[in-house]
Coordinates of C-alpha atoms in Angstrom, one line a residue:
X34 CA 305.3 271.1 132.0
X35 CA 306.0 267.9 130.0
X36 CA 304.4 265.6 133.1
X37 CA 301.3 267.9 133.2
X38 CA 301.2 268.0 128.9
X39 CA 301.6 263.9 129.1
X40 CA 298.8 263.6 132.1
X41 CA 296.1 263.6 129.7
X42 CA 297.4 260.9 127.7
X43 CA 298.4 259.1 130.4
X44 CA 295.0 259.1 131.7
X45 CA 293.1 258.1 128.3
X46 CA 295.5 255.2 128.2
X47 CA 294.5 254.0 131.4
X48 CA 291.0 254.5 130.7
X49 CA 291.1 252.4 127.7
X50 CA 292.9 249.7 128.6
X51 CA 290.5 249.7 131.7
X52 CA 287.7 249.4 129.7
X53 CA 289.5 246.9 127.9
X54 CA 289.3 244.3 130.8
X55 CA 285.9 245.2 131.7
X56 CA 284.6 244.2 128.3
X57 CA 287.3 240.9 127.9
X58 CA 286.0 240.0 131.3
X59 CA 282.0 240.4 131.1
X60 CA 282.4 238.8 127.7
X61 CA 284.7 236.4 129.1
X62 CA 282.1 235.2 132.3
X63 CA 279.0 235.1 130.1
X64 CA 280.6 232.5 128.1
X65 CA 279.5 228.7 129.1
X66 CA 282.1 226.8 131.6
X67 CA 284.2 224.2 130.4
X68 CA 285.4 221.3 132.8
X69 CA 288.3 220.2 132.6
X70 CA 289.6 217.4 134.7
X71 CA 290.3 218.1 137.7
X72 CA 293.0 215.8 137.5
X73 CA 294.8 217.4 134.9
X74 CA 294.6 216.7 131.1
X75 CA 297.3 213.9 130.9
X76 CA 295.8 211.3 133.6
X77 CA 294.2 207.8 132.9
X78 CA 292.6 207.0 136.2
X79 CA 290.9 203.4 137.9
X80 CA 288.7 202.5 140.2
X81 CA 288.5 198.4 140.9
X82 CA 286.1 198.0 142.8
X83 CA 285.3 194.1 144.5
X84 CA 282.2 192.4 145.9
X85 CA 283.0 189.1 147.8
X86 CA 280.4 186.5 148.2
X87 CA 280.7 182.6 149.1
X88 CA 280.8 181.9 145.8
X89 CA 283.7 183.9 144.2
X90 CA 284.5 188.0 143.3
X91 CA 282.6 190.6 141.0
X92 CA 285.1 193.1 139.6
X93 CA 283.6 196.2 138.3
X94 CA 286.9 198.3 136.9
X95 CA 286.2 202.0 135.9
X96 CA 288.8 203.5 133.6
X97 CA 288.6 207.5 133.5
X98 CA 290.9 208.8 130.5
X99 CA 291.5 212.8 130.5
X100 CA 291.6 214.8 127.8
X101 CA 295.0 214.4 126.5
X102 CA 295.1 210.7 126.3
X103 CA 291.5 210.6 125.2
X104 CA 292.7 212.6 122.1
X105 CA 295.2 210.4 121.5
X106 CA 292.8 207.0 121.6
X107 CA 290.7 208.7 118.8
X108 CA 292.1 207.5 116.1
X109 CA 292.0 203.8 117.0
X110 CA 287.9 204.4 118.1
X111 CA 287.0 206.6 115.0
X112 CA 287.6 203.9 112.4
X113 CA 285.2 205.3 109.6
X114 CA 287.1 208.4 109.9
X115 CA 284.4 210.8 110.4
X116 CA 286.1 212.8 113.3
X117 CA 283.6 211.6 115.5
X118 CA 283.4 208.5 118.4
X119 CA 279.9 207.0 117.5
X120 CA 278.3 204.9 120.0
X121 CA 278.5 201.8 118.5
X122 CA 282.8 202.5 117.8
X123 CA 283.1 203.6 121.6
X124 CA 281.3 199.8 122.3
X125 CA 283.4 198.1 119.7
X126 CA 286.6 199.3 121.0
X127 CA 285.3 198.6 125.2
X128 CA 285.2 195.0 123.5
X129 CA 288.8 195.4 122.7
X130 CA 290.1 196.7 125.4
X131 CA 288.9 194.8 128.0
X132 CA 290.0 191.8 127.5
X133 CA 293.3 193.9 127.8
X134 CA 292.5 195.1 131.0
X135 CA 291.3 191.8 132.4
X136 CA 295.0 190.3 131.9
X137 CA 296.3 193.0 134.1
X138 CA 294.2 192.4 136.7
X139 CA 295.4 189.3 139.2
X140 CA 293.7 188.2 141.8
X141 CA 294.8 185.3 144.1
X142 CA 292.3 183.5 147.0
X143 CA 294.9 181.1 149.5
X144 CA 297.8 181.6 147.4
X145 CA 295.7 180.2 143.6
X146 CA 295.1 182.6 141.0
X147 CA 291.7 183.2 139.8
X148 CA 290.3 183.3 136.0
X149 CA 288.3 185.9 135.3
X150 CA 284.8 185.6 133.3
X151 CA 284.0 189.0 131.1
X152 CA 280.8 190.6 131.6
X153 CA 279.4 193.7 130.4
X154 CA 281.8 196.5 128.5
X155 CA 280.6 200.1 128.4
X156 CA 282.3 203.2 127.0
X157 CA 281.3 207.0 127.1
X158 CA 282.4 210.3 126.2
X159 CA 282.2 213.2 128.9
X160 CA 282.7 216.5 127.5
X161 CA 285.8 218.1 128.7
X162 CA 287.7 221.5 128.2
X163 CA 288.6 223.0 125.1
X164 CA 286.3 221.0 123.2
X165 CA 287.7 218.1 123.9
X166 CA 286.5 214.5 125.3
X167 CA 287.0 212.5 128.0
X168 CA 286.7 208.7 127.9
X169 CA 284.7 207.0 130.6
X170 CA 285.1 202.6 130.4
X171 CA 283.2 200.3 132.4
X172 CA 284.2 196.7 132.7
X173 CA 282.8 193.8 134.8
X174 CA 284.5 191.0 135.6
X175 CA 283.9 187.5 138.0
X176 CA 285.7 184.8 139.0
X177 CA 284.4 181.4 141.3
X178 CA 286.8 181.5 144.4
X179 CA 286.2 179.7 148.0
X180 CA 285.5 182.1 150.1
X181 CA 282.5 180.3 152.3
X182 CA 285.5 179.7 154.8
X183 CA 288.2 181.9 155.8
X184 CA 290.6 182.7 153.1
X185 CA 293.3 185.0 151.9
X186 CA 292.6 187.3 148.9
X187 CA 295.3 189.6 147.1
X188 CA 294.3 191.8 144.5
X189 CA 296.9 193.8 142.0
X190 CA 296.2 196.2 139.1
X191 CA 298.8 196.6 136.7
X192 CA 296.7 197.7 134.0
X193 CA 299.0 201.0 132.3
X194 CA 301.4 201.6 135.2
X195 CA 303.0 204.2 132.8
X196 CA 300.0 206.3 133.4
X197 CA 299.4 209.0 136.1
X198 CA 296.1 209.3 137.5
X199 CA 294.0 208.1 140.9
X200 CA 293.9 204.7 141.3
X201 CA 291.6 203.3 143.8
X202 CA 290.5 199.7 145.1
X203 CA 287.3 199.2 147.3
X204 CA 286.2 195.8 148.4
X205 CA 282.8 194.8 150.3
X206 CA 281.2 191.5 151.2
X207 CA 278.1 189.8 150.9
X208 CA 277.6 186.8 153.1
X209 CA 281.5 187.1 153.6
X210 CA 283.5 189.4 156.3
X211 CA 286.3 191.4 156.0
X212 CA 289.0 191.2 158.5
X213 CA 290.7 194.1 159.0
X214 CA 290.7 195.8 155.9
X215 CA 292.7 198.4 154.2
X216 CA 290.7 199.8 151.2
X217 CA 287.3 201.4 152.0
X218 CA 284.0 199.5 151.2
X219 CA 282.6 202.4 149.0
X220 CA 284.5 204.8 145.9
X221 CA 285.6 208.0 147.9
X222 CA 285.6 209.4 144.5
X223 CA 281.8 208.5 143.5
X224 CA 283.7 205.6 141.0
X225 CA 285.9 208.8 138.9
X226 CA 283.1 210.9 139.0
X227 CA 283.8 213.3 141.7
X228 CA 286.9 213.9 142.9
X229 CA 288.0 215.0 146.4
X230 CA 288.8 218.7 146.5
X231 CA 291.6 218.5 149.0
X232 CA 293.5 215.1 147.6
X233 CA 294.0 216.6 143.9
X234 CA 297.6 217.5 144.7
X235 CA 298.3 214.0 146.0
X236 CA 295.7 211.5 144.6
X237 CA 295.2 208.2 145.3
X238 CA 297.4 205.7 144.0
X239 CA 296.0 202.5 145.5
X240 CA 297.1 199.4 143.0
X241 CA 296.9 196.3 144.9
X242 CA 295.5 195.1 148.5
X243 CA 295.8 192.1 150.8
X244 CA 292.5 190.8 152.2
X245 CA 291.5 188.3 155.6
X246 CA 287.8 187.0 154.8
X247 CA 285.4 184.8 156.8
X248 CA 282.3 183.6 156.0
X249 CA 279.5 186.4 158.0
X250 CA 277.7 189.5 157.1
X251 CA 278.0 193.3 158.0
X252 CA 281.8 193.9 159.7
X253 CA 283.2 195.7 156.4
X254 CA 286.1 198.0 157.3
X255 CA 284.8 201.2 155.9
X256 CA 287.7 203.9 155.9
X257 CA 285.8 205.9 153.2
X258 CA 281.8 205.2 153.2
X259 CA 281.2 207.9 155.9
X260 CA 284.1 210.5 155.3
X261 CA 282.2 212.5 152.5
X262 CA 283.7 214.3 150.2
X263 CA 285.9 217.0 151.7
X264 CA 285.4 220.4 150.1
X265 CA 288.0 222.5 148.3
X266 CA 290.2 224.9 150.8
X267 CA 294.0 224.6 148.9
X268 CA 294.7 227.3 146.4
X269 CA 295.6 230.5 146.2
X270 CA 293.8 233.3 144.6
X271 CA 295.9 234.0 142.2
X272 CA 296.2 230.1 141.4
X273 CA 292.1 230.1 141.3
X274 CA 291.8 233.2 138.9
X275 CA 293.8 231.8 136.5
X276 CA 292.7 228.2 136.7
X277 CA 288.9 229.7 136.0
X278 CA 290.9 231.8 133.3
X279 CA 292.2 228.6 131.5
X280 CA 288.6 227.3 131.7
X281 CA 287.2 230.5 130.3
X282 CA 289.3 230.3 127.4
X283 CA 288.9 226.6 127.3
X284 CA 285.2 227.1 126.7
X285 CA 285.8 230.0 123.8
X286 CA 287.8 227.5 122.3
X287 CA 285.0 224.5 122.7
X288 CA 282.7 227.2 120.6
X289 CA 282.1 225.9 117.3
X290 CA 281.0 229.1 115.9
X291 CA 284.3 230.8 115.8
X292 CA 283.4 234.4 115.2
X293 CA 285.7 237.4 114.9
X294 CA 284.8 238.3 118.2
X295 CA 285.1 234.9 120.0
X296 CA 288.3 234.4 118.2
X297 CA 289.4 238.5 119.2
X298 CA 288.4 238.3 122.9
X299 CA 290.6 233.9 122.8
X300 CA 293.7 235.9 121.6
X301 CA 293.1 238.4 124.3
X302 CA 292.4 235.9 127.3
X303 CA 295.4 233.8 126.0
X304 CA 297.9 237.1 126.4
X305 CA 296.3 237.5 130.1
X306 CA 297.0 233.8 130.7
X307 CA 300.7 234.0 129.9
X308 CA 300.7 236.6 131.9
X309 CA 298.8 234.9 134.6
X310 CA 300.8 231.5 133.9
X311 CA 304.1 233.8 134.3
X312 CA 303.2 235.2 137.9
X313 CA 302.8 231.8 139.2
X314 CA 306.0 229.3 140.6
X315 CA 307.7 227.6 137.5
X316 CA 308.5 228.9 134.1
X317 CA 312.5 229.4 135.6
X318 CA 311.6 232.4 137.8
X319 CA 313.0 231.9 140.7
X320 CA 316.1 230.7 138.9
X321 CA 316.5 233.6 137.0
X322 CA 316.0 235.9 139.4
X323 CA 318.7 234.5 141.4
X324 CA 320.7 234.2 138.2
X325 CA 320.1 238.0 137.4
X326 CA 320.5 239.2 141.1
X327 CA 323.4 237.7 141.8
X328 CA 325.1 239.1 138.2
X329 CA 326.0 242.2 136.8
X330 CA 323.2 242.1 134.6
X331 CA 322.0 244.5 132.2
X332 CA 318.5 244.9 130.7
X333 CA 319.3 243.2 127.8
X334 CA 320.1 240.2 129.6
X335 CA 316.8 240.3 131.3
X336 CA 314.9 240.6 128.0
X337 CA 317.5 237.9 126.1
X338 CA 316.6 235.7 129.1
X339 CA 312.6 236.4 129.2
X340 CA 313.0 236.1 125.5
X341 CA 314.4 232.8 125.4
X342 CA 312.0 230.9 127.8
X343 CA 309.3 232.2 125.9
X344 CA 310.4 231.0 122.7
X345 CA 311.5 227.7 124.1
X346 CA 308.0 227.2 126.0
X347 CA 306.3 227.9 122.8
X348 CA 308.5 225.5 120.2
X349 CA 308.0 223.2 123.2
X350 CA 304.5 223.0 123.0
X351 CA 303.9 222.7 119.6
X352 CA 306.7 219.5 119.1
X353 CA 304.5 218.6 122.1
X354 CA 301.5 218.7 120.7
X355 CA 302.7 217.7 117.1
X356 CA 303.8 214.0 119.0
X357 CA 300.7 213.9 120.8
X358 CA 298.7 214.2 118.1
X359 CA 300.2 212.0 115.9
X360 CA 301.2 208.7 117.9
X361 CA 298.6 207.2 120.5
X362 CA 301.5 205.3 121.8
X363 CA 303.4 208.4 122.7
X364 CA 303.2 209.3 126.5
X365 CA 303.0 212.8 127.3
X366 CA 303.7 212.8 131.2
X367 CA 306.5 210.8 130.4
X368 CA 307.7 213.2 128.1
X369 CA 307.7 216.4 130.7
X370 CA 308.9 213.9 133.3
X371 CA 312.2 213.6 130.8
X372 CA 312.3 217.2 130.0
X373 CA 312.2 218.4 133.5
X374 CA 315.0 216.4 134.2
X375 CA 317.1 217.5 131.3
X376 CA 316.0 221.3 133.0
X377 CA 317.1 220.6 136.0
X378 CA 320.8 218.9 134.5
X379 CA 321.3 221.9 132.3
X380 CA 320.2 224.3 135.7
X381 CA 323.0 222.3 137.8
X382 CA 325.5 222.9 135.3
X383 CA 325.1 226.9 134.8
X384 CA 324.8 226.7 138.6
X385 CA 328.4 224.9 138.6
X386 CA 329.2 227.7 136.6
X387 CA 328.2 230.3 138.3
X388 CA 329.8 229.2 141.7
X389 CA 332.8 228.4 140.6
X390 CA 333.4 232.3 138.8
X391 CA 331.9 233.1 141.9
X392 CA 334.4 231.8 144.8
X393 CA 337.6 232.8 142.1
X394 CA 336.1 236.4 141.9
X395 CA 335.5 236.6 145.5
X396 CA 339.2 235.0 146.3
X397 CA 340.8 237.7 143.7
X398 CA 338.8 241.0 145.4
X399 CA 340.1 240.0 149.3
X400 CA 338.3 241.3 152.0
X401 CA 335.6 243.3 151.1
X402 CA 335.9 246.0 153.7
X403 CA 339.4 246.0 152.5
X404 CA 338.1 246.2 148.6
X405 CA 335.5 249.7 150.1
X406 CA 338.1 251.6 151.2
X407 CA 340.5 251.3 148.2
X408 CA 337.6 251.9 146.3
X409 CA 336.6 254.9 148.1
X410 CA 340.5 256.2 147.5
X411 CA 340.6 255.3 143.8
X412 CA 337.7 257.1 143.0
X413 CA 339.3 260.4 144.8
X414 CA 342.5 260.7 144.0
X415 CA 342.1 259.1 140.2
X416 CA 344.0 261.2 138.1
X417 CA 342.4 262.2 134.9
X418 CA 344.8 261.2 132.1
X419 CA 344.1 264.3 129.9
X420 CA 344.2 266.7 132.8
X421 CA 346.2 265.4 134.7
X422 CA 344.5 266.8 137.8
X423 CA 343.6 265.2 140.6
X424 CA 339.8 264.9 140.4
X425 CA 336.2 262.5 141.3
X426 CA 335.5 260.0 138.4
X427 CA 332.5 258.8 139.2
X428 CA 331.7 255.1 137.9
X429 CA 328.0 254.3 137.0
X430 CA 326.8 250.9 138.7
X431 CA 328.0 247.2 137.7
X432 CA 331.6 249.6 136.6
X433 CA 333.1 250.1 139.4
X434 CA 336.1 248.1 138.8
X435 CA 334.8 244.7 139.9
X436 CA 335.3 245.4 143.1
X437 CA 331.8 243.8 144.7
X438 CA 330.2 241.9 142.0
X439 CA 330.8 238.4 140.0
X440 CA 331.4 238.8 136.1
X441 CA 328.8 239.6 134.3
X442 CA 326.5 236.9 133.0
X443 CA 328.0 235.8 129.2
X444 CA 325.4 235.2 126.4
X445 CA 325.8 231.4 126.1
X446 CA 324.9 231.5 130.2
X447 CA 321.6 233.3 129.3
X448 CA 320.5 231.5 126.2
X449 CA 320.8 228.3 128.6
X450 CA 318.8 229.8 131.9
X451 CA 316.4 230.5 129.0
X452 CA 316.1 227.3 127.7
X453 CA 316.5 225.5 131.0
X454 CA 313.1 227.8 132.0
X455 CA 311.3 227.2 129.5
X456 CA 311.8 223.7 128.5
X457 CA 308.6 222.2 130.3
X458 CA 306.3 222.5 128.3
X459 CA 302.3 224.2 130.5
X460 CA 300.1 221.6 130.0
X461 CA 296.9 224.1 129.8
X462 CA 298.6 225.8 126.9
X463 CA 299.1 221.9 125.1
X464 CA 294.8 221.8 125.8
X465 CA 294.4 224.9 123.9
X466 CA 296.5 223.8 120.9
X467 CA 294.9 220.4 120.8
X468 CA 291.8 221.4 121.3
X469 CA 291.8 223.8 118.6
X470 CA 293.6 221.0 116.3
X471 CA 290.7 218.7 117.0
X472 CA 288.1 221.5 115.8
X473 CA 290.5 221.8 112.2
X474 CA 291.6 225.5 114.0
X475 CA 295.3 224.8 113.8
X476 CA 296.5 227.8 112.4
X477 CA 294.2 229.3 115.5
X478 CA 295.6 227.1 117.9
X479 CA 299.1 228.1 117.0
X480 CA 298.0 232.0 117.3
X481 CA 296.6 231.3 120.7
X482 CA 300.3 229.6 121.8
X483 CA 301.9 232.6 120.4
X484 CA 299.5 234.6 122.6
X485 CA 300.2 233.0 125.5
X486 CA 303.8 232.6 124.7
X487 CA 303.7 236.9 124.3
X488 CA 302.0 237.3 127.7
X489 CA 305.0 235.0 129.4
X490 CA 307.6 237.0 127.8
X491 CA 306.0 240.2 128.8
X492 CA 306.0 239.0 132.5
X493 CA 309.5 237.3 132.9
X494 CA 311.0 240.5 130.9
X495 CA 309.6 242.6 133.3
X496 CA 310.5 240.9 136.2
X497 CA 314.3 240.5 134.9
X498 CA 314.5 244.4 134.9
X499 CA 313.8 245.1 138.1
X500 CA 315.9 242.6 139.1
X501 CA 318.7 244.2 137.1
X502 CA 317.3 247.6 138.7
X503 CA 317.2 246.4 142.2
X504 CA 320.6 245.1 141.8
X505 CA 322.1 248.1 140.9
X506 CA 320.8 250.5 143.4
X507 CA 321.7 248.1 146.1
X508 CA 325.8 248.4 143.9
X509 CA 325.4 252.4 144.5
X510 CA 324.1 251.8 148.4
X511 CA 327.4 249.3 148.4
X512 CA 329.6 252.7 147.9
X513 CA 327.6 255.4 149.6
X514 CA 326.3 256.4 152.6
X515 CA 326.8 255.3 156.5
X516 CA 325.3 251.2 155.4
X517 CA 327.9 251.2 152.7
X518 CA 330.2 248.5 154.4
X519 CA 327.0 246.2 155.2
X520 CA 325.7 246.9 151.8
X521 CA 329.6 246.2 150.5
X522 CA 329.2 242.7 152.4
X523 CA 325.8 241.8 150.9
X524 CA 326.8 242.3 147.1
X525 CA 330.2 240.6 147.8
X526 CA 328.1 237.6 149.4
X527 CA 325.5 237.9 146.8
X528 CA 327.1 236.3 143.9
X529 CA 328.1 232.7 145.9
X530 CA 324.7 232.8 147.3
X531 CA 322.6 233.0 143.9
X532 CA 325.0 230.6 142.5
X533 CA 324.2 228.0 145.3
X534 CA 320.8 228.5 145.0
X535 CA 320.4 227.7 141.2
X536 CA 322.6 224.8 142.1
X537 CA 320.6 223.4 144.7
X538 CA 317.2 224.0 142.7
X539 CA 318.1 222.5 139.6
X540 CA 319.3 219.0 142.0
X541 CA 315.9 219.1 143.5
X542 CA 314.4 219.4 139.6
X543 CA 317.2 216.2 138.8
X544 CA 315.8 214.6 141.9
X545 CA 312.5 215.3 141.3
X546 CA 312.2 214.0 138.0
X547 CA 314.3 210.5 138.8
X548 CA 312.5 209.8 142.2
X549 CA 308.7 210.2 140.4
X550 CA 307.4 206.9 139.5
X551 CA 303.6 207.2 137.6

């Protein structure tokens, strides 16, 4: 009678919180699209792009900041102070920063280097998510170099090798042939205007080229004129809902009429995103899962663990954004670079941990056929000690005398696969807080982290407890029924296995994070 008395309510809650989405996401669609870079929000990309004729090079270098970095140049552009980059600041500082450019750029024709001659400078602002800007600088260059017989040409750009981003060379002739070359004679990228769809994940990083030039026309190697642009096919669906999600809320952000409903349907969008952000590979999932599965966990080790990588994620990106915002000079690719690798350290260590209580627990419980069947007898003929009778004391799961499972996972242990999780910083919930900080919304901006930081913990915390769940029915199917001895074997196995696994994914983070080079 209660299930049939709680139906009703049951029902209206579903209904309401259906309704819910259906208003967040009409609301949510009608609002205008933000783009964000498609490169991500930390990358300064280049394009060089060289025309040789008899008489020497022309250089035309394209330098395409994102968001992040773009936010972080606007103190040095904005010297009045206005919060604003006026056109004739965004031209003062192209003067300034070319020149900077042009030193990092060496060319060489028969082994000689080249001096360059400045031409025309030209900055721009291209609107980007959240409200924020991206920088767009144009800066030609020439230099007099003997190419009206056949020569050798090398070309490097060393212009912010700290930065991530596409970096691409083309080079063409006029009056001059190329001999064999490597680069294509036209931008595949529409010089940093449009990307290729299907080379996001692994973007060009051309910095220098070798040339072989003779004096003709026509014969340009083109590797890139006639290959288009390839259209977008990577992705998953889930990945593609919430990267439209993140541009969603990047555009309610952008608004600059924050109303009570704008602001009300952000918070809400930001919860879904954590949620969202959650569900997809990182945030210490699949490490806590195996660090959960292969423990006797409780639910209050799922929630201390969801807990904790929430809160870390969220003090994480606000010391993040705090640095960011503050120093131009501070790198923040770098930064997660460092981070990740300090995950994956303190992931190798618990994982160290973890195998080594895992092998002595497995070495003190023997054979684990051996450990069934004593089981089996101890929980028959255990006497009761107030009785004194022989009778069935039945054990709930994760107490059954430690006969098939590891220890169970200690609180430091958890605190750390929290923190370890959670350490990297999302760099879509960084656009949020900056973008709001660049509107003078940082109390909203910090409300919107929180949001997102709610919607993570919800997900993880969820996940952790059926995890914990799961692992105990498969403890009672370890002591019952006709697949008890295979079931006996898995959970005796299950500990060493989950502890290799956490050890071998936090190496890869270790490895990841000293092999990548920007």
């Amino acid at each position: 009678m209660s299930s049939v008395r709680r139906s009703p309510r049951r029902r209206a809650i579903i209904t309401s919180l259906t309704l819910l989405l259906v208003v967040l996401a009409g609301a949510v669609m009608t609002a205008p699209t933000a783009q964000a870079h498609p490169l991500g929000n930390f990358t300064v990309s280049h394009s060089n792009n060289l025309t040789l004729t008899p008489d020497g090079i022309e250089l035309l270098t394209i330098v395409d900041s994102a968001e992040i970095p773009t936010q972080q140049e606007q103190s040095a552009i904005d010297v009045n102070n206005d919060g604003l980059m006026s056109s004739a600041e965004l031209e003062d500082h192209a003067q300034l920063l070319c020149p900077q450019l042009e030193s990092a750029l060496h060319a060489e024709v028969n082994g000689v280097p080249v001096e360059w001659e400045a031409g025309n400078t030209a900055m721009e602002t291209v609107p980007g998510s959240a409200g924020l800007p991206t920088l767009r600088m144009t800066c030609r260059f020439s230099a007099n170099a003997p190419l009206d017989k056949p020569a050798s040409l090398t070309f490097d750009d060393e212009y912010r090798p700290d930065r991530i981003g596409w970096r691409e060379i083309t080079a063409k002739g006029q009056g001059v042939r190329l001999l064999d070359s490597s680069v294509p004679s036209r931008s595949i990228s529409d010089e940093l205007r449009n990307y290729p769809q299907d080379l996001l994940s692994s973007p060009l990083d051309v910095r220098s080229v070798n040339l072989s030039t003779e004096p003709g026309e026509s014969g340009n190697a083109d590797t890139g004129e006639s290959a288009g642009v390839p259209g977008f096919t990577g992705g998953d669906p889930l990945s593609r809902l919430v990267t439209a999600g993140d541009r969603q809320l990047n555009a309610l952000i952008g608004d600059r009429e924050l109303t009570p409903l704008i602001g009300g349907l952000a918070v809400l969008l930001a919860v879904l995103l954590g949620v969202g952000h959650a569900a997809l590979p990182g945030h210490g999932k699949t490490v806590m899962a195996a660090y959960l599965a292969g423990r006797s966990g409780r639910p209050r080790d799922a929630i201390i663990v969801g807990a904790t990588v929430t809160a870390t994620h969220t003090v994480g990106v606000l010391v993040l954004g705090l640095l960011l915002t503050i120093s131009s000079a501070f790198v923040g690719e770098q930064a997660l670079r460092v981070l990740g690798i300090i995950s994956g350290a303190l992931i190798v260590v618990i994982g160290i941990g973890l195998l080594r209580d895992a092998l002595r627990a497995r070495q003190s419980q023997g054979d684990p056929e051996e450990a069934l069947a004593h089981a089996h007898h101890h929980d028959h003929t255990h006497a009761h000690p107030h009785h004194g009778a022989t009778q069935h004391h039945s054990h709930g799961p994760g107490t059954r005398h430690g006969h098939h499972h590891g220890p169970g996972p200690g609180r430091r242990g958890l605190i750390g696969m929290g923190i370890a999780g959670g350490l990297v910083p999302s760099p879509s919930a960084l656009v949020v807080l900056m973008g709001s900080i660049a509107l003078g919304r940082t109390v909203f901006g910090v409300v919107l982290v929180l949001a997102y930081g709610f919607g993570m913990a919800a997900t993880l915390t969820a996940v952790g407890l059926l995890l914990v769940r799961l692992r105990g029915r498969l403890d009672r199917y370890s002591s019952e029924g006709r697949a008890a001895g295979m079931a006996s074997r898995v959970v005796s196995a299950l500990p060493t296995f989950t502890a290799s696994l956490v050890l071998v994914l936090g190496v890869g983070l270790v490895a990841r994070g000293l092999l990548f080079s920007p």
